Amino acid sequence: MINFVELDRAAALETLRLVRGAADAAGADGNETWDRPTPCAGWTLLDLLGHMTAQNHGFAAAARGEGGLPAHWRVPDIAADPARAYGESVAALIVPFVEAGGCEQEFVLPGPRRTLPGRVAVSFHFLDLVVHAWDLARTLALEVRLPDGVWEAALRVARRVPTDGRTRGPGALFAPVRSTFAQVTPLTETLALLGRSPHWSPEVSDDQ
């Protein structure tokens, strides 16, 4: 059985490493780094980090039994110190997930499907984190460093994401599924299932 709690922790720490790299770059370029486009259509790097910070706090609250409170899911203003705000969200997440994420305790989440068993909720948070790790790395021209088997585990979860019109397209949770024409790997299939092009870069950001 896949230990999504441990994989989620590894993904969270990897995103934190990448965010700290972004903070270093921002210190050198006068904060222009935070305005870079990302593979998430319409989002700058700062927008992406705001989303990730909110999701970490929201899922941490869900693990504590407080996921039904909308305040925990609101995107905070992190512009003053994005790396610090994101680091605090990672620190807030890890212990609640270890304590409750591998069990059948229900997590209350926003959206039409309000409750999920902890192990399922953690798997979805893991998928979100690991793909956003790729987003961060692409935006910053860095490499993702994740343990063996991460993309195989992510693909198993990505295949469970609905593809109907309620969850795909403008304003929905996910972009439409992309076709894969080149050699398919767990990474490229996962990206395609979540609407991303493995060839995305800031220079060709219209290929989203």
Short mmCIF file of C-alpha atoms in Angstrom, two decimals, residues 2-93:
data_model
loop_
_atom_site.label_atom_id
_atom_site.label_comp_id
_atom_site.label_asym_id
_atom_site.label_seq_id
_atom_site.Cartn_x
_atom_site.Cartn_y
_atom_site.Cartn_z
CA ILE A 2 1.30 3.46 -0.91
CA ASN A 3 2.16 5.64 2.08
CA PHE A 4 0.72 8.93 0.84
CA VAL A 5 1.46 10.67 4.13
CA GLU A 6 5.19 10.11 3.69
CA LEU A 7 5.07 10.97 -0.01
CA ASP A 8 3.13 14.14 0.78
CA ARG A 9 5.77 15.14 3.32
CA ALA A 10 8.54 14.58 0.76
CA ALA A 11 6.65 16.65 -1.84
CA ALA A 12 6.00 19.43 0.68
CA LEU A 13 9.67 19.65 1.60
CA GLU A 14 10.67 19.66 -2.07
CA THR A 15 8.28 22.52 -2.85
CA LEU A 16 9.75 24.40 0.12
CA ARG A 17 13.26 23.90 -1.28
CA LEU A 18 12.14 25.28 -4.63
CA VAL A 19 10.35 28.22 -3.02
CA ARG A 20 13.50 29.11 -1.10
CA GLY A 21 15.35 29.03 -4.40
CA ALA A 22 12.78 31.47 -5.76
CA ALA A 23 13.36 33.75 -2.75
CA ASP A 24 17.09 33.74 -3.46
CA ALA A 25 16.41 34.65 -7.08
CA ALA A 26 13.99 37.39 -6.03
CA GLY A 27 16.66 38.90 -3.83
CA ALA A 28 18.91 39.16 -6.86
CA ASP A 29 16.42 40.49 -9.42
CA GLY A 30 14.39 42.97 -7.41
CA ASN A 31 11.40 40.70 -6.85
CA GLU A 32 10.70 40.21 -10.56
CA THR A 33 10.83 36.49 -9.88
CA TRP A 34 7.40 36.55 -8.19
CA ASP A 35 5.85 38.00 -11.36
CA ARG A 36 7.03 35.16 -13.60
CA PRO A 37 4.33 33.20 -15.48
CA THR A 38 3.77 29.59 -14.43
CA PRO A 39 2.29 26.50 -16.10
CA CYS A 40 -0.95 27.32 -14.24
CA ALA A 41 -2.72 29.48 -16.83
CA GLY A 42 -3.12 33.08 -15.70
CA TRP A 43 -1.13 32.64 -12.49
CA THR A 44 2.15 34.30 -11.66
CA LEU A 45 4.56 32.59 -9.30
CA LEU A 46 3.15 34.68 -6.44
CA ASP A 47 -0.39 33.58 -7.35
CA LEU A 48 0.69 29.94 -7.38
CA LEU A 49 2.35 30.26 -3.98
CA GLY A 50 -0.75 31.93 -2.56
CA HIS A 51 -2.84 28.98 -3.74
CA MET A 52 -0.37 26.44 -2.35
CA THR A 53 -0.17 28.25 0.99
CA ALA A 54 -3.96 28.28 1.29
CA GLN A 55 -4.23 24.59 0.37
CA ASN A 56 -1.64 23.61 2.96
CA HIS A 57 -3.45 25.50 5.70
CA GLY A 58 -6.84 24.19 4.53
CA PHE A 59 -5.77 20.55 4.48
CA ALA A 60 -4.02 20.95 7.84
CA ALA A 61 -7.30 22.29 9.24
CA ALA A 62 -9.19 19.38 7.68
CA ALA A 63 -6.84 16.93 9.39
CA ARG A 64 -7.61 18.66 12.70
CA GLY A 65 -11.34 18.35 12.08
CA GLU A 66 -11.76 22.04 11.16
CA GLY A 67 -11.96 21.84 7.38
CA GLY A 68 -15.52 23.10 7.30
CA LEU A 69 -14.45 26.63 8.27
CA PRO A 70 -14.00 28.69 5.07
CA ALA A 71 -11.39 30.95 6.68
CA HIS A 72 -8.86 28.12 6.62
CA TRP A 73 -9.07 27.91 2.81
CA ARG A 74 -8.82 31.60 1.93
CA VAL A 75 -5.80 32.67 -0.09
CA PRO A 76 -3.70 34.91 2.17
CA ASP A 77 -1.76 38.00 1.18
CA ILE A 78 1.80 36.64 1.12
CA ALA A 79 3.43 39.38 -0.95
CA ALA A 80 5.51 40.77 1.92
CA ASP A 81 7.47 37.52 2.35
CA PRO A 82 6.22 34.68 0.11
CA ALA A 83 8.88 32.16 1.13
CA ARG A 84 8.28 32.67 4.85
CA ALA A 85 4.51 32.41 4.46
CA TYR A 86 4.83 29.23 2.45
CA GLY A 87 7.31 27.74 4.90
CA GLU A 88 4.89 28.36 7.76
CA SER A 89 2.13 26.58 5.84
CA VAL A 90 4.35 23.52 5.32
CA ALA A 91 5.24 23.46 9.02
CA ALA A 92 1.55 23.66 9.92
CA LEU A 93 0.70 20.74 7.65
#
